[in-house]
Each structure stands twice: as C-alpha cells, then as structure tokens.
Short mmCIF file of C-alpha atoms in Angstrom, two decimals:
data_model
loop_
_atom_site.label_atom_id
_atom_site.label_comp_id
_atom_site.label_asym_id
_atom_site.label_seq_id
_atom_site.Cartn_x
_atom_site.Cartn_y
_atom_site.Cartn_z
CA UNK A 1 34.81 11.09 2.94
CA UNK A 2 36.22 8.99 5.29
CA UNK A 3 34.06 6.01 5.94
CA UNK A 4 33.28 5.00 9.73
CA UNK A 5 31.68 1.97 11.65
CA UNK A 6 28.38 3.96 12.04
CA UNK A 7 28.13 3.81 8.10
CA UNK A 8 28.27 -0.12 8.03
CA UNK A 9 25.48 -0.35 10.77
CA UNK A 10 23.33 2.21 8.41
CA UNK A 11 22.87 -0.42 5.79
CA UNK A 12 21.25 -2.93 8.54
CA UNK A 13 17.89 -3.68 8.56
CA UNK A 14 16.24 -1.59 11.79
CA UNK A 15 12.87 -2.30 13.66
CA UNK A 16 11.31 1.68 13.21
CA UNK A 17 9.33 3.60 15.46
CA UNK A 18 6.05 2.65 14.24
CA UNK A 19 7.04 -1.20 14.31
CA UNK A 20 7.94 -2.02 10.53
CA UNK A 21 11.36 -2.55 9.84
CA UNK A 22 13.71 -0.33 7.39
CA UNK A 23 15.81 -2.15 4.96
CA UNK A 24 18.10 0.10 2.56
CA UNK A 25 17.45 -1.35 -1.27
CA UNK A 26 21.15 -1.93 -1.50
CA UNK A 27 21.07 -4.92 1.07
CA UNK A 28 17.42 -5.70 0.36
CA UNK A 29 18.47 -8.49 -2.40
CA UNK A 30 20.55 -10.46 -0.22
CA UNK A 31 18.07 -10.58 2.51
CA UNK A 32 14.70 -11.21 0.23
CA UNK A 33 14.09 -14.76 1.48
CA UNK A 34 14.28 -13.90 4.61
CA UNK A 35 12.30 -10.96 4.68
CA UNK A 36 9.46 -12.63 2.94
CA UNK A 37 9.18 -14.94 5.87
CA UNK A 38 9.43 -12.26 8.40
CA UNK A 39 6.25 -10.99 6.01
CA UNK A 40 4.75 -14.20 5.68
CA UNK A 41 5.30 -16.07 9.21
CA UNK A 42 5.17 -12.93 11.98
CA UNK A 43 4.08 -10.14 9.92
CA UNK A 44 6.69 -7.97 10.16
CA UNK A 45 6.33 -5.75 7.84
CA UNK A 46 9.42 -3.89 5.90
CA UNK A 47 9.84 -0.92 3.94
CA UNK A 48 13.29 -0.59 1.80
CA UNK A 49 14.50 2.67 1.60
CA UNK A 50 16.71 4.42 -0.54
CA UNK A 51 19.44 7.16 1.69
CA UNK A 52 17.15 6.69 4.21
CA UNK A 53 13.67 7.58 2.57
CA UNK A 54 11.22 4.72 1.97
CA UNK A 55 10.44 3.63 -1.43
CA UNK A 56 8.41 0.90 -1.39
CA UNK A 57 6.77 -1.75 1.23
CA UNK A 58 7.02 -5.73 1.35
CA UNK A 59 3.82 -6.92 2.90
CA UNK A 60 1.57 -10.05 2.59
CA UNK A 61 -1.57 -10.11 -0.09
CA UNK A 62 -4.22 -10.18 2.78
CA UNK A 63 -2.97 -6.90 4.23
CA UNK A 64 -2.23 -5.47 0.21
CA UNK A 65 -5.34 -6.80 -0.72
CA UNK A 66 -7.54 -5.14 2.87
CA UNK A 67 -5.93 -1.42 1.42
CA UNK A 68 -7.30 -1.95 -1.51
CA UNK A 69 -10.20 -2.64 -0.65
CA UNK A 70 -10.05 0.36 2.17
CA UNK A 71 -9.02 2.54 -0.10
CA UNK A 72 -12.00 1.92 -2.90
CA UNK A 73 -14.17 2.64 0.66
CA UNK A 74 -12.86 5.91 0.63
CA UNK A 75 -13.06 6.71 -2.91
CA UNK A 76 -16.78 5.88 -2.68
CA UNK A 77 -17.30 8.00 1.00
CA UNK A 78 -15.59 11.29 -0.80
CA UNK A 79 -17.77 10.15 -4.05
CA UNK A 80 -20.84 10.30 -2.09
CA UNK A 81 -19.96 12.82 0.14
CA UNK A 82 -19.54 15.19 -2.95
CA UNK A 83 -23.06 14.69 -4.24
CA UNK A 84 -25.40 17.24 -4.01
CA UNK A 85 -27.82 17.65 -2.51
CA UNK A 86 -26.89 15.63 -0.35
CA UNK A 87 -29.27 12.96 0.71
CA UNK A 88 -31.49 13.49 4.15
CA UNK A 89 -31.76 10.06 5.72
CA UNK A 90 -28.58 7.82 6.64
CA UNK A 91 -30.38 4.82 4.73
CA UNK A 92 -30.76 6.97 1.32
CA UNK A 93 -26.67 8.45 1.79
CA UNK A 94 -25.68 4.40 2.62
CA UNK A 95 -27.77 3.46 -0.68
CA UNK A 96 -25.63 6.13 -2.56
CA UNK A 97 -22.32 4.88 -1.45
CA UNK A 98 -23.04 1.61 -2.09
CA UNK A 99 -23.90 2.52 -5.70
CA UNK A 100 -20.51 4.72 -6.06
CA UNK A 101 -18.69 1.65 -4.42
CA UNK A 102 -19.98 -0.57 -7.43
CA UNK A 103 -19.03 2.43 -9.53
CA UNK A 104 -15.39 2.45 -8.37
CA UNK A 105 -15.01 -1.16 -8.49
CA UNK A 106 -16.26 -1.76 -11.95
CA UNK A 107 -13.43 1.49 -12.78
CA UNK A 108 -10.99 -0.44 -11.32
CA UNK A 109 -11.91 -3.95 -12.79
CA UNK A 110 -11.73 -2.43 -16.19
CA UNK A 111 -8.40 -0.70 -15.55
CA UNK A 112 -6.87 -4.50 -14.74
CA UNK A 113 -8.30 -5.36 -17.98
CA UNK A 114 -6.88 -3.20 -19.40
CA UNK A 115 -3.08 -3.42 -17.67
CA UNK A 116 -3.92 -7.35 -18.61
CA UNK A 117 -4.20 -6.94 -22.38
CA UNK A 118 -1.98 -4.97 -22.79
CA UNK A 119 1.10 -5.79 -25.52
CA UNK A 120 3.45 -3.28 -25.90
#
C-alpha cells in the first residue's frame, strides 16, 4: 500500500459533525494533557477511535456523573412503565417511580460495593 499525505492528516484530531472531536487511540497518548484541558477548561469533548470507529469518550465527571444519573431515570421510567396495572393518577405513577428509582440506586450502590471489595 503505498502511503499518501491524506493518511498522515487521518491520524489528526478532527472537530465532528455533532461538535466532539475524534482522536484515533494511536495519537491519543501523546496528546492526553492536552485533551484533558480541552475537557476540563472549554468542554470539548473527545471520543478516540480506533480505524475510524469510536471506542471510548474523554469527558469531565459532572457531565459522566449527569448520565448516570439520567440513565438510572430511565431505568426507573421503563421500571414503572412496565408495572401492571398500571397506576390511574399521575401522583400514584410519580410515587411508583420514585420507589423504583430508590430501587435502582440501592442495585447500583451495591454493585460498587461489590467492584470495591473485590480481590482477585
């Protein structure tokens, strides 16, 4: 394969589409510092790929922390959403999310625990 000028500018880090910038893995190492600070100072957000495909993302703990705790919201809805019957009054089905909302927390809380004693 004979390697071009277009392959070098592949490994750069890009500003995508949707606004968070794609970093290949193989140059993510020598640019860590500064992508934290991107992260940590303007938000940028950046996801390092792998031929292209993104692997993983590098964002702050306030934004990792707000998906969490979106995502336990919507473990809870489809809980409650799932029960039948299904309550009549708003007030009763907001009662019963709250209560599968504890019920996913305290799942997740004792999965930490558990990830946190662990010794292999």
């Amino acid at each position: 394969m004979t390697y071009t000028l277009a392959m070098a500018s592949d490994l750069e880090p890009r500003i995508a589409e949707d606004g968070i910038q794609d970093v290949p893995l193989t140059r993510a190492r020598a640019l860590l510092t500064r992508l934290i600070e991107q992260v940590r100072e303007d938000g940028l957000v950046s996801a390092l790929t792998v031929r292209g495909r993104r692997r993983a993302y590098l964002v702050t703990p306030d934004a990792f922390d707000a998906a969490q705790s979106d995502h336990r919201m919507v473990r809870a809805f489809h809980a409650a959403a799932g029960e039948r019957p299904q309550p009549e009054r708003t007030a009763d089905f907001l009662a019963l999310m709250a209560r599968k909302l504890t019920e996913v927390e305290e799942r997740d809380a004792a999965a930490a625990r558990r990830i946190a004693d662990y010794e292999p």
